[in-house]
Tab-separated table of C-alpha atoms and ligand atoms in Angstrom:
chain	number	residue	atom	x	y	z
A	14	MET	CA	-14.226	-143.734	29.479
A	15	THR	CA	-10.676	-142.350	30.048
A	16	THR	CA	-10.220	-139.050	27.823
A	17	ILE	CA	-6.729	-138.391	26.530
A	18	LYS	CA	-6.422	-134.802	25.932
A	19	ILE	CA	-4.451	-133.056	23.077
A	20	ALA	CA	-2.956	-129.869	22.548
A	21	LEU	CA	-2.161	-129.141	18.741
A	22	LEU	CA	0.474	-126.909	17.663
A	23	GLY	CA	-0.367	-124.951	14.539
A	24	PHE	CA	-3.760	-124.766	12.532
A	25	GLY	CA	-2.987	-125.027	8.680
A	26	THR	CA	-3.786	-127.595	6.344
A	27	VAL	CA	-2.358	-130.771	8.110
A	28	ALA	CA	-3.835	-129.472	11.639
A	29	GLN	CA	-7.242	-128.578	10.363
A	30	GLY	CA	-7.489	-131.926	8.666
A	31	THR	CA	-6.020	-133.660	11.929
A	32	PHE	CA	-9.126	-131.781	13.864
A	33	ASN	CA	-11.721	-132.563	11.109
A	34	LEU	CA	-11.033	-136.290	11.119
A	35	LEU	CA	-10.743	-136.473	15.032
A	36	GLN	CA	-14.704	-135.088	15.165
A	37	ASP	CA	-15.606	-136.845	11.632
A	38	ASN	CA	-14.434	-140.305	12.953
A	39	ALA	CA	-14.737	-140.054	17.029
A	40	GLU	CA	-17.088	-142.761	17.483
A	41	LEU	CA	-15.015	-145.175	15.459
A	42	ILE	CA	-11.738	-143.849	17.632
A	43	ARG	CA	-13.530	-144.492	20.978
A	44	ASN	CA	-14.588	-147.777	19.677
A	45	ARG	CA	-10.921	-148.932	18.795
A	46	THR	CA	-9.147	-147.544	21.491
A	47	GLY	CA	-11.544	-147.506	24.398
A	48	VAL	CA	-10.619	-143.687	24.821
A	49	ASN	CA	-12.130	-140.405	24.216
A	50	VAL	CA	-9.450	-138.388	22.207
A	51	GLU	CA	-9.737	-135.013	22.799
A	52	ILE	CA	-8.333	-131.680	21.296
A	53	SER	CA	-8.122	-129.402	24.225
A	54	LYS	CA	-5.707	-126.657	23.053
A	55	ILE	CA	-4.803	-125.557	19.655
A	56	PHE	CA	-1.756	-123.257	19.695
A	57	VAL	CA	-1.716	-120.236	17.060
A	58	ARG	CA	-0.318	-116.862	16.458
A	59	ASN	CA	-3.415	-115.278	15.589
A	60	PRO	CA	-6.796	-116.743	16.534
A	61	ASP	CA	-8.531	-114.198	14.371
A	62	LYS	CA	-7.212	-115.885	11.571
A	63	TYR	CA	-9.640	-119.346	12.398
A	64	SER	CA	-12.233	-117.457	13.503
A	65	HIS	CA	-14.396	-119.237	10.764
A	66	ILE	CA	-13.823	-122.514	12.309
A	67	THR	CA	-16.182	-123.479	14.961
A	68	LEU	CA	-14.554	-125.421	17.930
A	69	PRO	CA	-16.113	-127.562	20.130
A	70	GLU	CA	-16.890	-126.547	23.911
A	71	THR	CA	-13.973	-128.814	24.947
A	72	ALA	CA	-11.230	-126.682	22.672
A	73	GLN	CA	-9.909	-123.677	22.793
A	74	TYR	CA	-6.881	-121.495	21.261
A	75	VAL	CA	-4.127	-120.433	23.058
A	76	THR	CA	-1.392	-118.117	21.886
A	77	ASP	CA	1.111	-119.178	24.986
A	78	ILE	CA	3.269	-122.073	23.881
A	79	ASP	CA	3.453	-122.872	27.787
A	80	GLU	CA	-0.521	-123.273	28.074
A	81	GLY	CA	0.024	-126.600	25.891
A	82	LEU	CA	3.342	-127.513	27.084
A	83	LYS	CA	2.813	-126.868	30.556
A	84	ASP	CA	-0.780	-128.323	30.965
A	85	ASP	CA	-0.813	-131.428	32.752
A	86	SER	CA	-3.833	-132.659	32.003
A	87	ILE	CA	-2.784	-132.873	28.210
A	88	GLN	CA	-0.884	-136.148	27.566
A	89	MET	CA	-0.225	-135.682	24.122
A	90	VAL	CA	1.239	-132.799	21.790
A	91	VAL	CA	0.734	-132.886	18.198
A	92	GLU	CA	2.930	-130.633	16.183
A	93	LEU	CA	1.873	-129.355	13.050
A	94	MET	CA	3.833	-125.945	12.158
A	95	GLY	CA	7.033	-127.520	10.352
A	96	GLY	CA	10.094	-125.754	10.605
A	97	THR	CA	12.892	-126.979	12.574
A	98	ASN	CA	13.807	-124.104	15.640
A	99	PHE	CA	10.366	-123.196	17.119
A	100	ALA	CA	9.205	-126.615	16.520
A	101	LYS	CA	12.224	-128.335	18.048
A	102	ASP	CA	11.807	-126.362	21.053
A	103	CYS	CA	8.061	-127.402	21.341
A	104	VAL	CA	8.852	-130.612	20.887
A	105	GLU	CA	11.639	-131.066	23.482
A	106	GLY	CA	9.539	-129.270	25.955
A	107	ALA	CA	6.750	-131.714	25.322
A	108	LEU	CA	8.812	-134.799	25.525
A	109	LYS	CA	10.568	-133.696	28.690
A	110	ALA	CA	7.488	-132.671	29.992
A	111	LYS	CA	6.356	-136.663	29.630
A	112	LYS	CA	3.846	-136.086	26.920
A	113	ASN	CA	3.770	-138.133	23.611
A	114	VAL	CA	4.622	-136.067	20.612
A	115	VAL	CA	2.854	-136.835	16.993
A	116	THR	CA	4.655	-134.524	14.169
A	117	ALA	CA	4.137	-134.603	10.418
A	118	ASN	CA	7.457	-132.421	10.307
A	119	LYS	CA	9.986	-134.518	7.899
A	120	ASP	CA	12.717	-131.147	8.249
A	121	LEU	CA	12.789	-131.571	12.515
A	122	LEU	CA	13.173	-135.622	12.220
A	123	ALA	CA	15.964	-135.617	9.297
A	124	GLU	CA	17.762	-132.590	11.602
A	125	ALA	CA	17.136	-134.429	14.961
A	126	GLY	CA	15.212	-137.756	14.768
A	127	PRO	CA	17.796	-139.996	16.973
A	128	TYR	CA	18.246	-137.077	19.705
A	129	LEU	CA	14.344	-136.526	19.967
A	130	LEU	CA	13.500	-140.315	20.087
A	131	ASP	CA	15.961	-140.970	22.515
A	132	LEU	CA	14.481	-138.057	24.894
A	133	ALA	CA	11.305	-139.944	24.278
A	134	SER	CA	12.890	-143.157	25.440
A	135	LYS	CA	14.191	-141.407	28.647
A	136	ASN	CA	11.095	-139.702	29.305
A	137	GLY	CA	9.295	-143.111	28.566
A	138	VAL	CA	7.118	-141.646	26.140
A	139	ASP	CA	6.536	-142.166	22.445
A	140	LEU	CA	7.528	-139.558	19.711
A	141	ARG	CA	6.002	-140.877	15.907
A	142	PHE	CA	5.848	-139.118	12.588
A	143	GLU	CA	4.037	-141.354	10.086
A	144	ALA	CA	2.913	-138.624	8.448
A	145	SER	CA	6.340	-136.938	7.961
A	146	VAL	CA	6.775	-139.168	4.959
A	147	LEU	CA	4.543	-139.901	1.963
A	148	GLY	CA	1.745	-138.587	4.099
A	149	GLY	CA	-1.083	-141.233	3.588
A	150	ILE	CA	1.030	-143.906	2.754
A	151	PRO	CA	2.258	-145.958	5.990
A	152	ILE	CA	5.736	-146.590	5.120
A	153	ILE	CA	7.136	-145.815	8.440
A	154	ARG	CA	5.051	-148.025	10.399
A	155	THR	CA	5.862	-150.769	7.380
A	156	LEU	CA	9.494	-150.695	7.872
A	157	TYR	CA	9.618	-150.581	11.844
A	158	GLU	CA	6.863	-153.169	12.311
A	159	SER	CA	5.737	-155.165	8.963
A	160	LEU	CA	9.280	-155.326	7.818
A	161	ALA	CA	10.669	-155.775	11.216
A	162	GLY	CA	12.019	-159.475	9.885
A	163	ASN	CA	14.098	-158.298	6.687
A	164	ARG	CA	17.067	-156.570	6.449
A	165	ILE	CA	16.095	-153.734	3.794
A	166	THR	CA	17.892	-153.786	0.662
A	167	GLU	CA	16.578	-150.993	-1.352
A	168	ILE	CA	14.018	-148.186	-1.135
A	169	ILE	CA	13.162	-146.156	-4.447
A	170	GLY	CA	10.217	-143.683	-4.485
A	171	ILE	CA	8.266	-140.969	-5.827
A	172	MET	CA	8.352	-138.895	-2.337
A	173	ASN	CA	7.088	-135.575	-3.184
A	174	GLY	CA	3.602	-134.895	-4.593
A	175	THR	CA	4.072	-131.628	-5.553
A	176	THR	CA	6.904	-131.969	-8.075
A	177	ASN	CA	5.006	-135.309	-9.066
A	178	PHE	CA	2.260	-133.088	-9.976
A	179	ILE	CA	4.044	-130.754	-11.914
A	180	LEU	CA	6.181	-133.394	-13.797
A	181	THR	CA	2.917	-135.085	-14.442
A	182	LYS	CA	1.175	-131.932	-15.862
A	183	MET	CA	4.402	-131.218	-17.857
A	184	SER	CA	4.288	-134.500	-19.440
A	185	GLU	CA	0.581	-134.631	-20.254
A	186	GLU	CA	0.313	-130.837	-21.124
A	187	GLY	CA	3.244	-129.661	-22.230
A	188	LEU	CA	3.494	-127.247	-19.612
A	189	GLU	CA	6.582	-125.332	-17.807
A	190	TYR	CA	7.266	-126.081	-13.989
A	191	ASN	CA	6.369	-122.724	-12.944
A	192	ASP	CA	3.367	-122.579	-14.951
A	193	VAL	CA	2.007	-125.724	-12.540
A	194	LEU	CA	3.295	-124.991	-9.229
A	195	SER	CA	1.075	-121.978	-7.938
A	196	ASP	CA	-1.918	-124.382	-8.708
A	197	ALA	CA	-0.214	-127.470	-6.295
A	198	GLN	CA	0.311	-124.535	-3.913
A	199	ALA	CA	-3.447	-123.826	-4.035
A	200	LYS	CA	-4.389	-127.100	-3.418
A	201	GLY	CA	-2.398	-127.317	-0.144
A	202	TYR	CA	0.884	-129.907	-1.429
A	203	ALA	CA	3.670	-127.381	-1.467
A	204	GLU	CA	5.597	-126.723	1.064
A	205	ARG	CA	5.763	-122.922	2.548
A	206	ASN	CA	9.237	-122.490	0.471
A	207	PRO	CA	8.313	-124.006	-2.659
A	208	ASP	CA	12.268	-124.799	-3.098
A	209	ALA	CA	11.648	-127.522	-0.812
A	210	ASP	CA	9.755	-129.364	-3.179
A	211	VAL	CA	11.245	-128.278	-6.504
A	212	GLU	CA	14.788	-128.155	-5.193
A	213	GLY	CA	14.368	-132.034	-3.834
A	214	TYR	CA	15.042	-130.854	-0.244
A	215	ASP	CA	11.859	-132.389	0.654
A	216	ALA	CA	12.186	-135.972	-0.588
A	217	CYS	CA	15.722	-135.888	0.173
A	218	ARG	CA	14.410	-135.347	4.026
A	219	LYS	CA	12.150	-138.226	3.499
A	220	ILE	CA	14.807	-140.259	1.955
A	221	ALA	CA	17.075	-139.398	5.017
A	222	ILE	CA	14.649	-140.687	7.520
A	223	LEU	CA	13.589	-143.756	5.581
A	224	ALA	CA	17.221	-144.658	5.058
A	225	SER	CA	18.066	-144.124	9.067
A	226	LEU	CA	15.281	-146.834	9.546
A	227	ALA	CA	16.526	-149.235	7.190
A	228	THR	CA	20.182	-148.913	8.471
A	229	GLU	CA	18.869	-148.207	11.942
A	230	LYS	CA	21.698	-145.819	11.916
A	231	THR	CA	21.711	-142.306	10.907
A	232	VAL	CA	21.528	-141.096	7.192
A	233	SER	CA	22.271	-137.415	7.282
A	234	TYR	CA	20.503	-135.665	4.680
A	235	ASP	CA	23.721	-133.409	3.973
A	236	ASP	CA	25.282	-136.546	2.621
A	237	ILE	CA	22.668	-137.191	0.152
A	238	TYR	CA	23.207	-135.843	-3.492
A	239	THR	CA	20.078	-133.972	-4.030
A	240	GLU	CA	18.919	-132.072	-7.443
A	241	GLY	CA	15.277	-131.225	-8.014
A	242	ILE	CA	13.085	-130.875	-11.247
A	243	THR	CA	13.978	-127.164	-12.041
A	244	LYS	CA	16.365	-128.256	-14.862
A	245	ILE	CA	13.615	-130.345	-16.642
A	246	THR	CA	12.075	-128.824	-19.751
A	247	ASP	CA	9.019	-129.748	-22.102
A	248	ILE	CA	11.604	-130.596	-24.512
A	249	ASP	CA	12.877	-133.417	-22.359
A	250	PHE	CA	9.576	-134.924	-22.341
A	251	LYS	CA	9.215	-134.652	-25.968
A	252	TYR	CA	11.969	-137.064	-25.997
A	253	ALA	CA	10.806	-138.938	-23.163
A	254	GLU	CA	7.490	-139.377	-24.970
A	255	LYS	CA	9.129	-140.347	-28.537
A	256	MET	CA	11.209	-142.984	-26.305
A	257	GLY	CA	8.522	-144.161	-24.226
A	258	THR	CA	9.813	-143.225	-21.133
A	259	SER	CA	8.883	-140.821	-18.372
A	260	ILE	CA	10.591	-138.782	-15.837
A	261	LYS	CA	10.591	-138.819	-11.930
A	262	LEU	CA	11.819	-137.446	-9.302
A	263	PHE	CA	13.444	-140.253	-7.538
A	264	GLY	CA	14.492	-140.383	-4.037
A	265	THR	CA	16.712	-143.756	-3.679
A	266	SER	CA	18.376	-145.820	-0.993
A	267	ARG	CA	20.256	-148.917	-1.683
A	268	ILE	CA	22.269	-150.807	0.807
A	269	LYS	CA	24.639	-153.697	-1.165
A	270	ASP	CA	27.855	-155.285	0.653
A	271	GLY	CA	27.341	-153.048	3.887
A	272	LYS	CA	27.408	-150.001	1.677
A	273	VAL	CA	24.937	-147.614	1.220
A	274	SER	CA	24.118	-145.330	-1.606
A	275	ALA	CA	21.629	-142.542	-1.611
A	276	TYR	CA	20.214	-139.654	-3.659
A	277	VAL	CA	17.513	-137.551	-4.780
A	278	ALA	CA	17.104	-136.788	-8.756
A	279	PRO	CA	15.092	-136.697	-11.813
A	280	VAL	CA	15.166	-140.548	-13.568
A	281	MET	CA	14.095	-141.377	-16.627
A	282	ILE	CA	12.283	-144.967	-16.672
A	283	SER	CA	10.168	-147.039	-18.687
A	284	LYS	CA	6.840	-148.130	-19.046
A	285	ASN	CA	7.694	-151.454	-17.377
A	286	ASN	CA	9.221	-149.493	-14.285
A	287	PRO	CA	6.227	-150.158	-11.390
A	288	LEU	CA	6.642	-146.291	-10.671
A	289	TYR	CA	6.023	-145.278	-14.066
A	290	SER	CA	2.133	-144.951	-13.645
A	291	VAL	CA	2.653	-143.106	-10.342
A	292	ASN	CA	1.056	-139.584	-11.462
A	293	ASP	CA	-0.544	-136.226	-10.363
A	294	VAL	CA	0.096	-135.583	-6.769
A	295	PHE	CA	0.210	-139.274	-5.820
A	296	ASN	CA	3.396	-141.101	-4.062
A	297	GLY	CA	4.511	-144.568	-4.802
A	298	ILE	CA	7.355	-146.563	-3.276
A	299	VAL	CA	9.197	-149.996	-3.907
A	300	VAL	CA	10.889	-151.426	-1.146
A	301	LYS	CA	13.029	-154.579	-1.571
A	302	GLY	CA	13.873	-156.671	1.649
A	303	ASN	CA	16.315	-159.638	1.655
A	304	MET	CA	13.572	-162.145	2.724
A	305	LEU	CA	10.006	-160.125	1.504
A	306	GLY	CA	11.734	-159.516	-2.110
A	307	THR	CA	10.016	-156.559	-3.713
A	308	SER	CA	6.987	-154.902	-2.185
A	309	MET	CA	5.413	-151.516	-3.965
A	310	PHE	CA	3.050	-149.122	-1.954
A	311	TYR	CA	1.024	-146.384	-3.646
A	312	GLY	CA	-1.460	-143.571	-2.370
A	313	SER	CA	-2.191	-139.920	-1.512
A	314	GLY	CA	1.578	-138.414	-0.546
A	315	ALA	CA	0.536	-135.250	0.492
A	316	GLY	CA	-2.961	-132.957	1.208
A	317	LYS	CA	-4.971	-132.241	4.210
A	318	LEU	CA	-6.947	-135.554	4.594
A	319	PRO	CA	-4.425	-138.319	3.636
A	320	THR	CA	-2.063	-136.507	6.037
A	321	ALA	CA	-4.554	-136.295	8.784
A	322	SER	CA	-5.292	-139.993	8.453
A	323	ALA	CA	-1.226	-140.701	8.872
A	324	VAL	CA	-1.278	-138.489	11.833
A	325	VAL	CA	-4.229	-139.671	13.472
A	326	ALA	CA	-3.090	-142.946	13.204
A	327	ASP	CA	-0.077	-142.198	15.090
A	328	ILE	CA	-2.214	-140.422	17.890
A	329	ILE	CA	-3.914	-144.138	18.082
A	330	GLU	CA	-0.776	-145.774	18.345
A	331	ALA	CA	0.405	-143.384	21.016
A	332	VAL	CA	-3.133	-143.730	22.583
A	333	GLN	CA	-2.639	-147.636	22.865
A	334	ASN	CA	0.982	-146.949	24.864
A	335	ILE	CA	0.629	-143.954	26.365
A	336	ASP	CA	2.628	-145.056	29.610
A	337	LYS	CA	5.467	-146.747	27.491
A	338	ASN	CA	8.181	-146.107	25.174
A	339	VAL	CA	8.112	-148.408	21.755
A	340	PRO	CA	11.462	-147.971	20.353
A	341	LEU	CA	12.066	-147.586	16.542
A	342	GLY	CA	15.406	-148.822	16.228
A	343	TRP	CA	16.903	-145.579	14.648
A	344	THR	CA	20.165	-144.969	16.495
A	345	ASP	CA	22.393	-141.925	16.159
A	346	GLU	CA	25.495	-143.754	14.830
A	347	LYS	CA	26.250	-142.261	11.704
A	348	GLN	CA	26.021	-144.105	8.397
A	349	GLU	CA	28.262	-143.249	5.559
A	350	ILE	CA	27.062	-142.977	2.441
A	351	LEU	CA	29.033	-143.697	-0.810
A	352	PRO	CA	30.281	-140.992	-2.796
A	353	MET	CA	27.514	-140.211	-5.807
A	354	ASP	CA	30.458	-140.290	-8.073
A	355	GLN	CA	30.616	-144.174	-7.693
A	356	THR	CA	26.945	-144.370	-8.430
A	357	LYS	CA	25.953	-146.585	-11.703
A	358	PHE	CA	23.346	-145.077	-14.092
A	359	ARG	CA	22.622	-145.103	-17.794
A	360	TYR	CA	22.568	-141.358	-18.783
A	361	PHE	CA	19.945	-139.760	-21.147
A	362	ILE	CA	22.202	-136.586	-22.641
A	363	ARG	CA	20.603	-133.993	-25.171
A	364	VAL	CA	23.746	-132.518	-27.091
A	365	ALA	CA	23.352	-129.197	-29.153
A	366	GLY	CA	24.509	-129.027	-32.639
A	367	SER	CA	24.778	-131.083	-35.833
A	368	TYR	CA	27.546	-133.623	-36.141
A	369	ARG	CA	28.505	-135.314	-39.389
A	370	ASN	CA	28.597	-139.043	-37.851
A	371	LYS	CA	26.732	-138.597	-34.168
A	372	GLU	CA	27.049	-142.095	-33.111
A	373	GLN	CA	30.855	-142.742	-34.227
A	374	GLU	CA	31.607	-139.336	-32.446
A	375	LEU	CA	29.747	-139.663	-29.263
A	376	ASN	CA	30.995	-143.710	-28.988
A	377	GLU	CA	34.515	-142.520	-28.688
A	378	TYR	CA	33.321	-140.760	-25.567
A	379	PHE	CA	30.456	-142.616	-23.788
A	380	GLY	CA	30.803	-146.019	-25.376
A	381	LYS	CA	28.190	-147.533	-27.254
A	382	ALA	CA	25.190	-145.235	-26.925
A	383	GLU	CA	21.699	-144.916	-28.776
A	384	VAL	CA	21.034	-141.979	-30.583
A	385	VAL	CA	17.424	-140.559	-30.528
A	386	GLU	CA	16.200	-137.679	-32.425
A	387	LEU	CA	13.285	-135.456	-32.645
A	388	TYR	CA	12.230	-133.755	-35.871
A	389	GLY	CA	13.067	-130.387	-36.681
A	390	MET	CA	15.542	-129.613	-33.695
A	391	ASP	CA	19.307	-128.678	-33.796
A	392	GLU	CA	20.082	-131.446	-31.242
A	393	PHE	CA	19.787	-134.873	-30.435
A	394	ALA	CA	20.070	-137.131	-27.679
A	395	ILE	CA	21.968	-140.191	-27.087
A	396	LEU	CA	21.022	-142.626	-24.277
A	397	THR	CA	24.693	-144.311	-22.793
A	398	LYS	CA	25.571	-147.693	-21.454
A	399	GLU	CA	25.497	-148.162	-17.717
A	400	MET	CA	28.808	-146.181	-16.371
A	401	THR	CA	29.488	-144.551	-12.935
A	402	GLU	CA	28.553	-141.038	-12.307
A	403	GLY	CA	32.324	-140.323	-12.150
A	404	GLU	CA	33.385	-142.012	-15.378
A	405	LEU	CA	30.328	-139.944	-16.979
A	406	LYS	CA	31.593	-136.999	-16.040
A	407	ALA	CA	35.114	-137.325	-17.708
A	408	ALA	CA	33.373	-138.368	-21.033
A	409	ALA	CA	31.253	-135.569	-20.642
A	410	SER	CA	34.134	-133.274	-20.190
A	411	ALA	CA	36.135	-134.230	-22.629
A	412	PHE	CA	33.466	-134.285	-25.130
A	413	ASP	CA	32.369	-130.699	-24.025
A	414	THR	CA	35.951	-129.630	-24.555
A	415	LYS	CA	36.199	-131.161	-27.813
A	416	ALA	CA	32.942	-129.506	-29.206
A	417	GLN	CA	33.768	-126.030	-28.135
A	418	SER	CA	37.334	-126.253	-30.033
A	419	ARG	CA	35.335	-127.040	-33.241
A	420	SER	CA	33.109	-124.278	-32.095
A	421	GLU	CA	30.034	-126.956	-31.766
A	422	TYR	CA	27.641	-126.513	-28.843
A	423	GLY	CA	28.188	-129.574	-26.678
A	424	ILE	CA	25.650	-130.991	-23.915
A	425	LYS	CA	22.664	-129.292	-22.810
A	426	GLN	CA	21.344	-131.615	-20.823
A	427	MET	CA	22.027	-134.842	-18.528
A	428	ILE	CA	18.955	-136.845	-17.009
A	429	ARG	CA	19.718	-140.440	-15.272
A	430	ALA	CA	17.906	-143.325	-16.700
A	431	ALA	CA	16.845	-146.441	-15.337
A	432	LEU	CA	15.894	-148.130	-18.634
B	528	NDP	P1	0.672	-124.681	6.713
B	528	NDP	O1	1.437	-123.917	6.261
B	528	NDP	O2	-0.819	-125.011	5.883
B	528	NDP	O3	0.512	-124.829	8.317
B	528	NDP	C1	1.194	-124.423	9.169
B	528	NDP	C2	0.427	-123.661	10.538
B	528	NDP	O4	1.382	-123.705	11.638
B	528	NDP	C3	-0.133	-122.380	10.202
B	528	NDP	O5	-1.224	-122.594	11.261
B	528	NDP	C4	0.792	-121.438	10.812
B	528	NDP	O6	0.571	-120.388	11.583
B	528	NDP	C5	1.388	-122.368	12.269
B	528	NDP	N1	2.883	-122.019	12.540
B	528	NDP	C6	3.847	-122.314	11.627
B	528	NDP	N2	5.181	-121.613	12.130
B	528	NDP	C7	4.643	-120.878	13.552
B	528	NDP	C8	5.362	-120.885	14.519
B	528	NDP	N3	6.522	-120.347	14.742
B	528	NDP	N4	4.560	-120.311	15.735
B	528	NDP	C9	3.141	-120.703	15.813
B	528	NDP	N5	2.744	-121.051	14.351
B	528	NDP	C10	3.170	-121.512	13.740
B	528	NDP	O7	1.689	-126.209	6.946
B	528	NDP	P2	0.784	-127.770	6.615
B	528	NDP	O8	-0.178	-128.040	7.281
B	528	NDP	O9	0.982	-128.118	5.113
B	528	NDP	O10	2.374	-128.553	7.061
B	528	NDP	C11	2.370	-128.536	8.425
B	528	NDP	C12	3.571	-129.880	8.799
B	528	NDP	O11	3.184	-131.289	7.690
B	528	NDP	C13	4.709	-129.388	7.884
B	528	NDP	O12	5.706	-130.011	8.882
B	528	NDP	C14	4.795	-129.957	6.859
B	528	NDP	O13	6.216	-129.980	6.266
B	528	NDP	C15	4.032	-131.371	7.115
B	528	NDP	N6	3.524	-131.921	5.772
B	528	NDP	C16	2.580	-131.437	5.111
B	528	NDP	C17	2.039	-132.559	4.212
B	528	NDP	C18	1.040	-131.794	3.416
B	528	NDP	O14	0.149	-132.377	2.362
B	528	NDP	N7	0.297	-130.322	3.465
B	528	NDP	C19	2.022	-133.497	3.830
B	528	NDP	C20	2.976	-134.309	4.872
B	528	NDP	C21	3.674	-133.168	6.003
B	528	NDP	P3	0.071	-118.943	10.617
B	528	NDP	O15	-0.760	-119.306	9.830
B	528	NDP	O16	-0.048	-118.006	11.782
B	528	NDP	O17	1.465	-119.090	9.902
B	529	HSE	N1	5.530	-130.829	0.207
B	529	HSE	C1	5.206	-132.023	0.394
B	529	HSE	C2	4.926	-132.665	-1.024
B	529	HSE	C3	4.088	-132.386	1.121
B	529	HSE	O1	4.355	-132.213	-2.043
B	529	HSE	O2	5.078	-134.197	-0.872
B	529	HSE	C4	4.077	-133.565	1.869
B	529	HSE	O3	5.393	-134.078	2.517
């Protein structure tokens, strides 16, 4: 039986999961592929850190990257270090050496996806990155393979496990986000830099990759409006509970009349929304295709083994196409994104202070809005009608100016709502 040798770059959470999975399911993978997939070299900075892990005789730690990239017996490189500088050099080097590459690195794909895919194509090998978006949910393969006959019109998802875990705990246990973050980090879900999760950057990279695959162009993450969960408080969840709603961090991309909108932001949703029940570290994504209609995918979006499961699926696909490049249709043509000011939402707005005739005063600025009150609070909330973000900003600014001129407090919070 042929053996395909792999160099694993990095040996953290996902890499160790991949190592375990390839060992535990070795026979199954041999039967499915007809080849023996073998981790031959593991590139690490400090092998002592991993001395507690017993390697098979066929595998060894190396501290010189060239031992992985320049070894002709290695046909595949699996990059699981993260980051965009050194990881990019390694992926470039591997592709130029005509080695297939599998990675879980969304930052790298969002930054250099089309360039690296083109490099893979020129060298007759594949670059696969299923684990980079939604961990264990096979959404990337779904877009380029299962839904290849569709024009994708909408992608809405809970794409970050860490923030969904935090928001779920805040909602169910009334905790603040800082109290829950360390728990997510200990469980191996969180990125090295926690800002990547809580400020929405991770979800932004993921929706940039999905929107690029959907449009077959390049959606730059810099063009995607991104707001994380750091301003969401326990009080917001108290209103949400009263209203029978929840607050989730959404990554969204919509394609309408040839125009593409994309954003990452917390959104208030009702119980009827299919993503309402996606809780804890789970991810969920709703995809609309012009022929498909609507489909929803749900599962583990982060963590050692779910992510390793996606990495190994890519390894298997690359093994099956070891001598050829299979294009994914993601090109480097820039996809313009509609300014956020033109995107429409309803808005949940909390207003500090007491007003004599709340509805009437607020209607003047926001049009007809529903008022929501919590017992014993020196504030109230409104739910506006649908309007563009530009209209909302203008109304909010005028309202705040008036409130301040009367020594009232004005707007405390604004959360977009899909109700
Ligand atoms: P970890 O921090 O657990 O592991 C990273 C590994 O890479 C460590 O072994 C680290 O070594 C090594 N490494 C980092 N930088 C370098 C470098 N410059 N040179 C050599 N080795 C380096 O990360 P994860 O396993 O969680 O994540 C890996 C990738 O997978 C990231 O791109 C992440 O975004 C992605 N991902 C992670 C998911 C998860 O649930 N954890 C889910 C989906 C994707 P050292 O210990 O020496 O620092
Ligand atoms: N930090 C990421 C998350 C890992 O929490 O979803 C998966 O990409």
